[in-house]
Amino acid sequence: MQVPSGTARRLSLALAALVSLFVVSSVLVLVHMREIHSRLVEMQARQHAVRSALEVASAIRDTYAHQAHTLILGNDSHLHFYETAAARVTRLTQEMKAQALGPEERAWVADIERAQVALDTLFRGALLPAVLAGRKEDMDREHGRALELVFQMEERTDRLVSHFNRSVDEAEARVGELQSSAFQWTLFFLLGAPLLAIGVGIYIVRSVARPVARLREGAARLAAGDMHARIDIATPDEFGELARQFNAMTAALREHQEQLVQSEKLAGIGRLAAGVAHEINNPLTVILGYVGMMKKRVDGGLRDDLQVIEDEAMRSRDIVQDLLALSRPLQAEAEPVDLRALCEEVVERLRQGGQLGAVQVDVEGEARTAGHLTKLRQVVLNLVRNAVDACGAQGRVRVRLAQTEKGAEMHVEDTGPGLSVTARERLFEPFFTTKPSGTGLGLAISQSIVQAHGGNLEAAAGTGPGAHFTVWLPATLPGRA
């Protein structure tokens, strides 16, 4: 499963924040609306309970009124009306019983039911017979008991009405609170969502738009020919990775361009050298021949002058040969090369030739490669001789060899003054030299030989104060198994 990139994660989180705000606000509003609906339903039920309690109270009064008419008229002409009113009290009491919620309300409704039964029993069993019999004292006594029951029923209905109204008021207040809270959350969402969207937009501009603009600017600079263009994006995401890849690409292009320029220079010099070498070598050969014959015939100061002419002619011939070496391809077949033995051989030859002086040269490590022994000997000779020249009388040169999976490495370090940045950039240009005497072709020839082997020669900052040259050679020549 592919892991989302850093920018994708950030954009997903930003979008998730917006969606989360919308979802949370919507859920809270929906919860409030649901509770408001429940409270409104409760209010309607309690208001209906209030009406039922008031109807019960009215029916109780009707029942008592018909009992009073029976007492006043002294007959049972209102008995039918009384029974209708009593049945209505019973029915309404049952409805109100279903609407009673708490134990207190149920107890009050039960008191009304018991009082209604007692009142009906009292009227039918005692008060009505006393009226029909004309017993005044019994009528007064039973009427008093009936009034007590009626007062008890009215008192219980008043309590229920008050309790129901209080419940309605509480539900209404809660509905107001919920409406206010829902409005606040809605307002928060309406204000917070744009603010969060602005923040997300700024965040996207900072994390996406700006890196894209930098990448576009770097690409434009590269397209304009600026091989030193770099993109400074250090974020740990794909933009940072793209910037690093872009910088690596520009560095590779710059190096490739430098190699092409160097190759073109060497090819031009090689073509020039090949064209004039024959013409120069012929006069040099004649000069050397005549100088040799003249040296045999003269003595003293003239012989010394002829020696100077011969030395300069030889030096000129060496320069021509070095120029030709820049353009000559490798001809001989490659062979296994023990770099440790090769380096020790070169050091020993320089020591025997008196070119090392008091400079200490150490060879460390082991490495093997495949190549042209004579050409690689020339590379080692140039590097070691340059290091010895840079060290001075009491310096030290260190040659380190290392075998890697891809090939061999050789590091040549000296304790000399080192190389400036400008000198390091021009080291491999033909005829550029930091020494008072020299042609400036040794490093150019060495780099050409190493590149012909498929390797690389470069100058880097050393571990000490001196110069540091690194040669990398592959295990086999390019194009050969």
XYZ file of N, CA, C and O in Angstrom, residues 30 51 98 122 145 170 181 200 212 248 293 321 324 339 346 350 364 382 386 389 396 442 452 457 466:
100
model
N -28.123 19.205 15.128
C -29.147 18.160 15.034
C -29.532 17.625 16.415
O -30.719 17.371 16.682
N -55.093 20.815 30.473
C -56.495 20.886 30.040
C -57.314 19.747 30.647
O -58.483 19.935 31.062
N -53.240 8.551 32.704
C -52.272 8.160 31.688
C -51.245 9.262 31.436
O -50.130 9.007 30.963
N -71.301 7.782 48.604
C -72.002 8.597 49.594
C -73.315 9.130 49.030
O -74.369 9.096 49.701
N -70.187 15.816 54.456
C -69.187 14.831 54.043
C -68.908 14.931 52.531
O -67.749 14.812 52.080
N -40.890 24.839 32.646
C -39.523 24.318 32.600
C -39.157 23.850 31.189
O -38.050 24.106 30.707
N -28.586 27.874 22.233
C -27.356 27.121 22.015
C -27.210 26.716 20.552
O -26.113 26.804 19.977
N -6.798 27.476 6.034
C -6.398 26.364 5.164
C -5.824 26.890 3.860
O -4.823 26.376 3.339
N 5.924 25.358 -5.248
C 5.740 25.235 -6.694
C 6.347 26.436 -7.410
O 6.980 26.310 -8.468
N 20.314 17.883 -7.624
C 21.209 16.821 -8.090
C 21.275 16.802 -9.614
O 22.349 16.586 -10.209
N 75.955 16.478 -32.493
C 77.248 16.449 -33.212
C 78.134 17.602 -32.785
O 79.352 17.445 -32.619
N 54.597 15.487 -27.190
C 54.136 14.133 -26.875
C 52.967 14.165 -25.887
O 52.020 13.384 -25.989
N 49.841 15.061 -27.742
C 49.331 13.914 -28.485
C 48.642 12.913 -27.563
O 47.673 12.260 -27.956
N 46.975 -2.187 -7.897
C 47.280 -0.781 -7.656
C 48.296 -0.603 -6.537
O 49.096 0.350 -6.565
N 55.999 3.114 -8.560
C 56.172 4.523 -8.922
C 56.948 5.266 -7.846
O 57.869 6.052 -8.147
N 60.647 7.135 -8.294
C 60.878 8.539 -7.952
C 61.979 8.667 -6.906
O 62.785 9.611 -6.942
N 49.129 2.907 1.511
C 48.319 2.133 2.452
C 47.170 1.470 1.704
O 46.632 2.019 0.741
N 51.967 11.152 -12.160
C 51.614 12.576 -12.165
C 51.095 13.030 -10.804
O 51.491 14.084 -10.289
N 53.171 15.527 -8.348
C 52.572 16.822 -8.000
C 52.472 16.987 -6.486
O 52.714 18.074 -5.951
N 55.906 17.726 -5.078
C 56.292 19.108 -5.369
C 55.563 20.097 -4.455
O 56.129 21.132 -4.063
N 54.895 15.361 3.608
C 54.503 13.950 3.629
C 53.382 13.739 2.630
O 52.456 14.571 2.524
N 49.735 17.683 -17.098
C 49.769 16.411 -16.374
C 48.418 15.989 -15.853
O 47.975 14.852 -16.083
N 38.876 7.544 -19.708
C 38.892 6.504 -20.737
C 38.733 5.120 -20.139
O 38.240 4.196 -20.797
N 38.344 11.294 -11.823
C 39.425 11.922 -11.065
C 38.947 13.297 -10.650
O 38.506 14.092 -11.497
N 46.494 20.072 3.320
C 46.967 19.970 1.943
C 45.886 19.647 0.946
O 44.693 19.742 1.216
